[in-house]
Tab-separated table of C-alpha atoms in Angstrom:
chain	number	residue	atom	x	y	z
A	289	MET	CA	0.000	0.000	0.000
A	290	LYS	CA	1.195	3.482	-0.878
A	291	LYS	CA	1.015	6.543	1.334
A	292	THR	CA	-0.072	9.802	-0.265
A	293	PRO	CA	1.934	13.022	0.282
A	294	PHE	CA	-0.857	14.063	2.672
A	295	TYR	CA	-0.755	10.947	4.860
A	296	GLU	CA	0.954	12.616	7.831
A	297	SER	CA	-1.116	15.786	7.406
A	298	GLY	CA	-4.249	13.676	7.547
A	299	LEU	CA	-3.174	11.965	10.756
A	300	GLU	CA	-2.816	15.390	12.363
A	301	TYR	CA	-6.544	15.870	11.700
A	302	GLY	CA	-7.459	12.506	13.193
A	303	ALA	CA	-7.712	10.553	9.950
A	304	LYS	CA	-8.969	6.983	10.197
A	305	MET	CA	-6.977	5.333	7.435
A	306	VAL	CA	-8.309	2.523	5.250
A	307	GLU	CA	-6.869	0.628	2.306
A	308	LEU	CA	-8.431	1.842	-0.959
A	309	PHE	CA	-7.232	1.864	-4.573
A	310	GLY	CA	-3.805	0.623	-3.456
A	311	TYR	CA	-3.321	3.504	-0.982
A	312	TYR	CA	-3.779	4.280	2.678
A	313	LEU	CA	-6.552	6.864	2.453
A	314	PRO	CA	-8.551	8.715	5.115
A	315	TRP	CA	-12.079	7.343	5.459
A	316	GLU	CA	-13.042	9.978	7.998
A	317	TYR	CA	-11.309	12.776	9.912
A	318	SER	CA	-12.000	13.687	13.528
A	319	ALA	CA	-14.662	16.201	12.431
A	320	GLY	CA	-16.728	13.277	11.162
A	321	HIS	CA	-18.509	12.402	7.942
A	322	SER	CA	-21.490	14.733	8.442
A	323	ARG	CA	-19.428	17.847	9.059
A	324	GLU	CA	-17.077	17.070	6.166
A	325	HIS	CA	-20.032	16.636	3.803
A	326	LEU	CA	-21.949	19.705	5.006
A	327	THR	CA	-18.867	21.937	5.060
A	328	THR	CA	-18.302	21.095	1.394
A	329	ARG	CA	-21.902	21.967	0.553
A	330	GLU	CA	-22.042	25.149	2.636
A	331	SER	CA	-18.509	26.566	2.786
A	332	VAL	CA	-15.244	24.896	1.703
A	333	SER	CA	-13.304	21.670	2.180
A	334	LEU	CA	-9.962	20.177	1.190
A	335	CYS	CA	-9.679	16.659	-0.232
A	336	ASP	CA	-6.680	14.401	-0.906
A	337	LEU	CA	-6.994	13.074	-4.481
A	338	ASP	CA	-3.438	11.808	-4.793
A	339	TYR	CA	-4.673	8.327	-5.723
A	340	MET	CA	-5.997	9.552	-9.071
A	341	ALA	CA	-3.885	8.199	-11.937
A	342	GLU	CA	-2.154	10.652	-14.302
A	343	PHE	CA	-0.677	9.831	-17.705
A	344	VAL	CA	0.941	12.184	-20.221
A	345	VAL	CA	0.709	11.620	-23.988
A	346	GLU	CA	3.142	13.725	-26.021
A	347	GLY	CA	4.297	13.797	-29.641
A	348	PRO	CA	3.204	14.527	-33.237
A	349	ASP	CA	0.421	11.917	-33.044
A	350	ALA	CA	-0.866	12.921	-29.615
A	351	LEU	CA	-4.216	14.239	-30.861
A	352	PRO	CA	-4.856	11.314	-33.260
A	353	LEU	CA	-4.206	8.892	-30.398
A	354	ILE	CA	-6.461	10.801	-28.002
A	355	GLN	CA	-9.193	10.831	-30.644
A	356	MET	CA	-8.866	7.057	-31.001
A	357	LEU	CA	-8.882	6.402	-27.233
A	358	ALA	CA	-11.738	8.716	-26.283
A	359	THR	CA	-15.428	8.504	-27.116
A	360	ASN	CA	-15.644	12.301	-26.863
A	361	ASP	CA	-14.298	14.703	-29.504
A	362	TYR	CA	-11.084	16.633	-28.833
A	363	SER	CA	-10.548	18.048	-32.323
A	364	ARG	CA	-11.502	21.585	-31.307
A	365	LYS	CA	-10.190	21.613	-27.761
A	366	THR	CA	-7.681	24.368	-27.054
A	367	ILE	CA	-4.728	24.563	-24.670
A	368	GLY	CA	-6.061	24.948	-21.146
A	369	SER	CA	-9.217	22.909	-21.698
A	370	VAL	CA	-10.423	19.775	-19.920
A	371	GLN	CA	-13.081	17.387	-21.174
A	372	TYR	CA	-14.787	14.353	-19.681
A	373	THR	CA	-14.922	11.145	-21.702
A	374	ALA	CA	-15.200	7.389	-21.637
A	375	MET	CA	-12.565	5.051	-23.018
A	376	CYS	CA	-13.962	1.786	-24.383
A	377	ASP	CA	-12.747	-1.523	-25.762
A	378	GLU	CA	-13.736	-2.857	-29.190
A	379	ASP	CA	-16.971	-4.246	-27.714
A	380	GLY	CA	-18.019	-0.813	-26.472
A	381	GLN	CA	-17.406	-1.732	-22.824
A	382	MET	CA	-15.790	0.908	-20.636
A	383	ILE	CA	-12.104	0.711	-19.812
A	384	ASP	CA	-12.729	3.742	-17.602
A	385	ASP	CA	-14.196	7.222	-17.523
A	386	CYS	CA	-11.650	10.022	-17.261
A	387	THR	CA	-10.793	13.622	-18.014
A	388	ILE	CA	-8.340	14.585	-20.742
A	389	TRP	CA	-6.418	17.840	-20.466
A	390	CYS	CA	-4.932	19.745	-23.402
A	391	LEU	CA	-1.538	20.841	-22.038
A	392	ASP	CA	-0.029	21.950	-25.359
A	393	LYS	CA	-0.460	21.502	-29.108
A	394	ASN	CA	0.919	17.962	-29.033
A	395	LYS	CA	0.646	17.189	-25.333
A	396	TYR	CA	-2.271	15.827	-23.314
A	397	MET	CA	-2.804	14.518	-19.799
A	398	ILE	CA	-5.261	11.746	-18.976
A	399	ILE	CA	-6.547	11.593	-15.395
A	400	SER	CA	-8.481	8.473	-14.462
A	401	GLY	CA	-9.464	6.489	-11.413
A	402	SER	CA	-7.140	3.554	-12.000
A	403	GLU	CA	-3.432	3.242	-12.672
A	404	ASP	CA	-4.266	-0.044	-14.436
A	405	ASP	CA	-5.474	2.047	-17.390
A	406	TYR	CA	-1.875	2.887	-18.297
A	407	ALA	CA	-1.104	-0.571	-19.706
A	408	TRP	CA	-4.118	-0.373	-22.028
A	409	ILE	CA	-3.299	3.181	-23.131
A	410	SER	CA	0.343	2.277	-23.794
A	411	LYS	CA	-0.700	-0.722	-25.880
A	412	GLN	CA	-2.969	1.431	-28.050
A	413	ALA	CA	-0.123	3.952	-28.467
A	414	ASP	CA	2.260	1.416	-30.051
A	415	SER	CA	1.429	2.418	-33.628
A	416	TYR	CA	1.486	6.182	-32.968
A	417	ASP	CA	4.396	8.635	-32.914
A	418	VAL	CA	3.973	9.513	-29.240
A	419	THR	CA	5.576	9.037	-25.865
A	420	THR	CA	3.363	7.938	-22.989
A	421	THR	CA	4.467	8.547	-19.402
A	422	ASN	CA	2.893	7.486	-16.133
A	423	VAL	CA	3.361	10.518	-13.870
A	424	THR	CA	1.039	9.333	-11.089
A	425	ASP	CA	3.787	9.229	-8.455
A	426	LYS	CA	5.393	12.524	-9.529
A	427	HIS	CA	2.277	14.697	-9.450
A	428	THR	CA	-0.425	15.022	-6.827
A	429	THR	CA	-3.845	16.624	-6.516
A	430	LEU	CA	-5.704	18.510	-3.807
A	431	ALA	CA	-9.333	19.447	-4.356
A	432	VAL	CA	-10.583	22.663	-2.773
A	433	GLN	CA	-14.358	22.400	-3.027
A	434	GLY	CA	-17.366	24.403	-1.961
A	435	PRO	CA	-19.109	27.733	-2.585
A	436	LYS	CA	-16.364	29.647	-0.750
A	437	ALA	CA	-13.390	27.883	-2.351
A	438	ASN	CA	-12.536	30.954	-4.417
A	439	ARG	CA	-12.391	33.171	-1.312
A	440	VAL	CA	-9.860	30.833	0.270
A	441	LEU	CA	-7.605	30.437	-2.759
A	442	GLN	CA	-7.668	33.893	-4.342
A	443	PRO	CA	-5.385	35.620	-1.783
A	444	MET	CA	-2.865	32.772	-2.139
A	445	VAL	CA	-2.397	32.716	-5.921
A	446	ASP	CA	-0.795	34.986	-8.509
A	447	ILE	CA	-3.669	34.878	-11.029
A	448	ASP	CA	-7.275	36.042	-11.094
A	449	LEU	CA	-9.273	32.868	-10.450
A	450	SER	CA	-12.352	34.350	-12.115
A	451	THR	CA	-10.495	34.048	-15.440
A	452	ILE	CA	-10.567	30.237	-15.216
A	453	GLY	CA	-13.712	28.978	-16.929
A	454	TYR	CA	-15.526	25.802	-15.950
A	455	TYR	CA	-13.506	22.765	-17.039
A	456	ARG	CA	-10.541	24.992	-17.853
A	457	PHE	CA	-7.150	25.305	-16.171
A	458	ARG	CA	-4.269	27.754	-15.867
A	459	PRO	CA	-0.694	27.535	-14.573
A	460	ALA	CA	-0.217	29.543	-11.397
A	461	LYS	CA	1.797	29.826	-8.214
A	462	ILE	CA	0.523	29.266	-4.699
A	463	SER	CA	2.761	31.217	-2.343
A	464	GLY	CA	5.516	30.834	-4.939
A	465	ILE	CA	4.954	27.106	-5.596
A	466	ALA	CA	4.227	26.201	-9.235
A	467	CYS	CA	0.940	24.425	-9.848
A	468	ILE	CA	-1.936	23.997	-12.273
A	469	ILE	CA	-5.340	25.190	-11.088
A	470	ALA	CA	-8.442	23.703	-12.714
A	471	ARG	CA	-12.076	24.793	-12.274
A	472	MET	CA	-13.718	21.430	-11.651
A	473	GLY	CA	-14.440	18.816	-9.012
A	474	TYR	CA	-16.107	15.582	-7.948
A	475	THR	CA	-18.513	16.850	-5.290
A	476	GLY	CA	-21.334	18.639	-7.091
A	477	GLU	CA	-20.120	22.017	-5.807
A	478	ALA	CA	-18.081	24.807	-7.328
A	479	GLY	CA	-14.404	24.357	-6.665
A	480	PHE	CA	-10.870	23.853	-7.881
A	481	GLU	CA	-8.362	21.067	-8.294
A	482	LEU	CA	-4.721	21.908	-7.589
A	483	HIS	CA	-2.072	19.860	-9.410
A	484	PHE	CA	1.573	20.127	-8.370
A	485	ARG	CA	4.731	18.143	-7.594
A	486	SER	CA	4.177	15.488	-4.933
A	487	GLY	CA	7.000	16.825	-2.765
A	488	GLU	CA	5.103	20.076	-2.215
A	489	GLY	CA	2.064	18.251	-0.806
A	490	PRO	CA	2.356	18.975	2.934
A	491	THR	CA	3.259	22.621	2.304
A	492	ILE	CA	0.252	23.260	0.062
A	493	TRP	CA	-2.042	21.411	2.476
A	494	ASN	CA	-0.952	23.600	5.396
A	495	LEU	CA	-1.212	26.804	3.378
A	496	VAL	CA	-4.774	26.036	2.257
A	497	MET	CA	-5.915	24.940	5.715
A	498	LYS	CA	-4.522	28.135	7.241
A	499	ALA	CA	-6.139	30.337	4.583
A	500	GLY	CA	-9.431	28.492	4.991
A	501	ALA	CA	-9.615	28.795	8.780
A	502	PRO	CA	-11.813	31.950	8.692
A	503	TYR	CA	-14.297	29.949	6.593
A	504	ASP	CA	-14.250	26.906	8.902
A	505	ILE	CA	-12.560	24.778	6.264
A	506	ALA	CA	-12.460	21.052	6.991
A	507	PRO	CA	-10.537	18.234	5.343
A	508	CYS	CA	-12.902	15.941	3.447
A	509	ALA	CA	-12.231	12.186	3.533
A	510	GLN	CA	-13.492	9.294	1.424
A	511	ALA	CA	-16.777	8.693	3.290
A	512	ALA	CA	-17.879	12.268	2.651
A	513	LEU	CA	-16.551	12.216	-0.901
A	514	GLU	CA	-18.692	9.128	-1.500
A	515	SER	CA	-21.910	10.726	-0.229
A	516	LEU	CA	-21.151	13.951	-2.098
A	517	ARG	CA	-20.406	12.341	-5.456
A	518	GLN	CA	-23.272	9.837	-5.261
A	519	GLU	CA	-26.047	12.382	-4.747
A	520	ALA	CA	-24.425	14.584	-7.420
A	521	GLY	CA	-24.400	11.641	-9.827
A	522	TYR	CA	-20.700	11.003	-10.453
A	523	LEU	CA	-19.516	7.509	-11.351
A	524	LEU	CA	-16.790	5.527	-9.575
A	525	VAL	CA	-14.832	2.877	-11.456
A	526	GLY	CA	-15.165	-0.560	-9.896
A	527	LYS	CA	-18.454	0.431	-8.270
A	528	ASP	CA	-20.745	2.038	-10.831
A	529	HIS	CA	-18.997	0.763	-13.939
A	530	ASP	CA	-16.454	-1.821	-14.987
A	531	ARG	CA	-15.357	-3.507	-18.198
A	532	ARG	CA	-18.831	-4.995	-18.633
A	533	THR	CA	-20.521	-1.589	-18.734
A	534	ASN	CA	-21.201	0.639	-21.735
A	535	PRO	CA	-21.469	4.450	-21.562
A	536	PHE	CA	-25.162	4.545	-22.484
A	537	GLU	CA	-26.367	2.337	-19.653
A	538	ALA	CA	-24.039	4.228	-17.270
A	539	GLY	CA	-25.753	7.501	-18.181
A	540	ILE	CA	-22.807	9.168	-19.904
A	541	GLY	CA	-23.949	8.861	-23.501
A	542	PHE	CA	-23.444	12.630	-23.756
A	543	ALA	CA	-19.695	11.893	-23.865
A	544	VAL	CA	-19.983	9.700	-26.969
A	545	LYS	CA	-19.613	11.612	-30.239
A	546	PHE	CA	-20.392	9.517	-33.308
A	547	GLY	CA	-19.814	12.512	-35.578
A	548	LYS	CA	-16.046	12.312	-35.248
A	549	GLU	CA	-13.761	9.880	-37.051
A	550	ASP	CA	-13.274	6.314	-35.889
A	551	PHE	CA	-12.526	5.549	-32.231
A	552	ILE	CA	-12.139	2.320	-30.296
A	553	GLY	CA	-15.559	0.757	-29.753
A	554	LYS	CA	-17.443	3.056	-32.148
A	555	ALA	CA	-19.077	0.309	-34.216
A	556	ALA	CA	-20.089	-1.631	-31.112
A	557	LEU	CA	-21.574	1.470	-29.481
A	558	GLN	CA	-23.565	2.237	-32.624
A	559	ARG	CA	-24.953	-1.302	-32.479
A	560	ILE	CA	-25.855	-0.852	-28.796
A	561	ILE	CA	-27.769	2.305	-29.665
A	562	ARG	CA	-29.703	0.463	-32.375
A	563	GLU	CA	-30.515	-2.537	-30.199
A	564	GLY	CA	-31.066	-0.649	-26.938
A	565	VAL	CA	-29.503	-1.044	-23.496
A	566	THR	CA	-30.511	-3.814	-21.109
A	567	ARG	CA	-30.158	-1.726	-17.947
A	568	ARG	CA	-29.994	1.929	-16.956
A	569	MET	CA	-28.310	3.906	-14.205
A	570	VAL	CA	-30.762	5.518	-11.769
A	571	TRP	CA	-30.725	7.073	-8.293
A	572	LEU	CA	-32.692	6.010	-5.237
A	573	ASP	CA	-33.924	8.364	-2.524
A	574	ILE	CA	-34.365	6.437	0.739
A	575	PRO	CA	-36.424	8.510	3.252
A	576	SER	CA	-35.622	6.236	6.221
A	577	GLY	CA	-31.934	7.110	5.942
A	578	ASP	CA	-30.941	3.467	5.591
A	579	VAL	CA	-27.692	2.936	3.708
A	580	ALA	CA	-27.871	0.577	0.745
A	581	GLU	CA	-24.762	-1.374	-0.195
A	582	THR	CA	-23.275	-2.656	-3.421
A	583	GLY	CA	-25.235	-5.706	-4.549
A	584	ASP	CA	-28.471	-4.956	-2.675
A	585	LYS	CA	-31.512	-5.958	-4.732
A	586	ILE	CA	-34.182	-3.507	-5.867
A	587	LEU	CA	-37.784	-4.702	-5.968
A	588	VAL	CA	-41.148	-3.591	-7.296
A	589	GLY	CA	-43.507	-5.696	-5.248
A	590	ASP	CA	-41.711	-9.032	-5.132
A	591	ARG	CA	-40.140	-8.650	-8.565
A	592	GLU	CA	-36.427	-7.896	-8.785
A	593	ILE	CA	-35.765	-5.042	-11.231
A	594	GLY	CA	-32.186	-4.055	-10.481
A	595	ILE	CA	-29.202	-3.886	-8.187
A	596	VAL	CA	-27.441	-1.190	-6.137
A	597	THR	CA	-23.923	-0.155	-7.152
A	598	SER	CA	-23.190	2.546	-4.525
A	599	GLY	CA	-24.952	3.707	-1.377
A	600	SER	CA	-24.486	6.267	1.400
A	601	PHE	CA	-26.263	8.565	3.848
A	602	SER	CA	-26.663	12.201	2.816
A	603	PRO	CA	-26.228	14.726	5.646
A	604	THR	CA	-27.575	17.372	3.234
A	605	ARG	CA	-30.877	15.642	2.537
A	606	LYS	CA	-30.907	13.556	5.743
A	607	ARG	CA	-31.862	10.545	3.648
A	608	GLY	CA	-30.204	7.559	2.097
A	609	THR	CA	-28.758	7.833	-1.407
A	610	ALA	CA	-28.080	4.995	-3.801
A	611	MET	CA	-26.951	4.606	-7.378
A	612	ALA	CA	-28.246	1.525	-9.153
A	613	TYR	CA	-28.895	-0.240	-12.424
A	614	VAL	CA	-32.476	-1.219	-13.252
A	615	ASN	CA	-34.333	-2.694	-16.184
A	616	PRO	CA	-34.985	0.210	-18.609
A	617	ALA	CA	-38.745	-0.402	-18.409
A	618	HIS	CA	-38.583	0.527	-14.726
A	619	ALA	CA	-36.419	3.637	-15.139
A	620	VAL	CA	-39.475	5.756	-14.365
A	621	PRO	CA	-39.298	9.010	-12.369
A	622	SER	CA	-40.799	8.736	-8.866
A	623	LEU	CA	-41.397	4.987	-9.143
A	624	ASP	CA	-41.891	3.442	-5.694
A	625	VAL	CA	-39.420	0.626	-5.068
A	626	ALA	CA	-37.921	-1.293	-2.159
A	627	VAL	CA	-34.265	-2.019	-1.454
A	628	VAL	CA	-33.451	-5.327	0.226
A	629	LEU	CA	-30.677	-4.461	2.671
A	630	ARG	CA	-28.001	-6.858	3.913
A	631	ASN	CA	-29.954	-7.526	7.136
A	632	ALA	CA	-32.950	-8.598	4.977
A	633	LYS	CA	-34.802	-5.419	5.940
A	634	ARG	CA	-36.706	-3.716	3.144
A	635	ALA	CA	-36.255	0.033	2.822
A	636	ASP	CA	-38.788	1.993	0.793
A	637	ALA	CA	-37.273	4.241	-1.858
A	638	LYS	CA	-38.253	6.585	-4.651
A	639	LEU	CA	-36.534	6.129	-8.007
A	640	SER	CA	-35.090	9.084	-9.917
A	641	VAL	CA	-33.611	9.189	-13.405
A	642	MET	CA	-31.633	12.310	-12.442
A	643	PRO	CA	-29.089	12.896	-9.649
A	644	LEU	CA	-30.754	13.690	-6.335
A	645	TYR	CA	-28.700	16.815	-5.620
A	646	ASP	CA	-28.755	19.783	-8.003
A	647	PRO	CA	-29.944	17.767	-11.022
A	648	GLY	CA	-29.512	20.821	-13.243
A	649	ASP	CA	-25.809	20.967	-12.296
A	650	THR	CA	-25.951	24.708	-11.596
A	651	ARG	CA	-23.997	24.837	-8.332
A	652	THR	CA	-20.758	23.702	-9.968
A	653	LYS	CA	-20.830	26.730	-12.265
A	654	SER	CA	-20.702	29.619	-9.771
A	655	PHE	CA	-19.442	30.529	-6.305
A	656	ALA	CA	-21.362	32.075	-3.417
């Protein structure tokens, strides 16, 4: 198991470490899950995202390779832009979802949830004039999330943060330390992601926590990140999708662009569209507050219609949240269902075809 650059910093805030994604990661800090979640929604939090995998693709064929790997279209993306996409195999099944960053004319960075993706990317790159580099251990990421994130960061940086558009990034310095600041996140709130050399991790952490003290900043651990991302509708590899999942059933068909030239899995995805999906991603609102777990069955009456992929308790809504796959015929807004929990208890739930928190995705676009 690896330790992130923020491991010791986390322990100072009472982190309860667990083994996740090949790392020791904080599941909860001393403030507790509820405060970490609510602070992100109402003010500002800081989250260790060092475990995210980062790969650089550079060379004359960088764009052609990216266009072949990604279901989304990067032909018109300019330097400083970020775009979400899926990467699929020839059968249209997802290798992963990820973001791809345009660093320069012939240089891109892929950030995904699994370092295992690098072997697949490198294999696809064999016939292209590019160099691929796994920089996961050299770079690190801190997310500063919440409606007051800009107030915390602005006094610390040498650029005007309002000039960074949504899903854009700019190079900057934080108290003299070089970094890349991106306007994005994984919480459903406005915020930033800070990318910099791993060795600067503890310094940046301390600087942000000090600057955020007047706003009651709190570090945000994995339990809170789970409840935040689930109610906002963000997928997690290994939970909500794997290599037996296609983008359309996972609800990210918007990131598949058939209008561009060929890409890996294009023909298979076109066939899936013609034939229709066999399941669909939905959200479950559980008024009792019970927490559903991966694998819990979803029923209408006594008929099984689907299965839970992720579940948590939402301190914002004071209800249970779950993401699940159901038969498309039952992907009906406000459908009454029951979730069979691990203790055999049935929890009533209401089905939604949209994320339960800010379904219009407006909060990510502006700060308080």
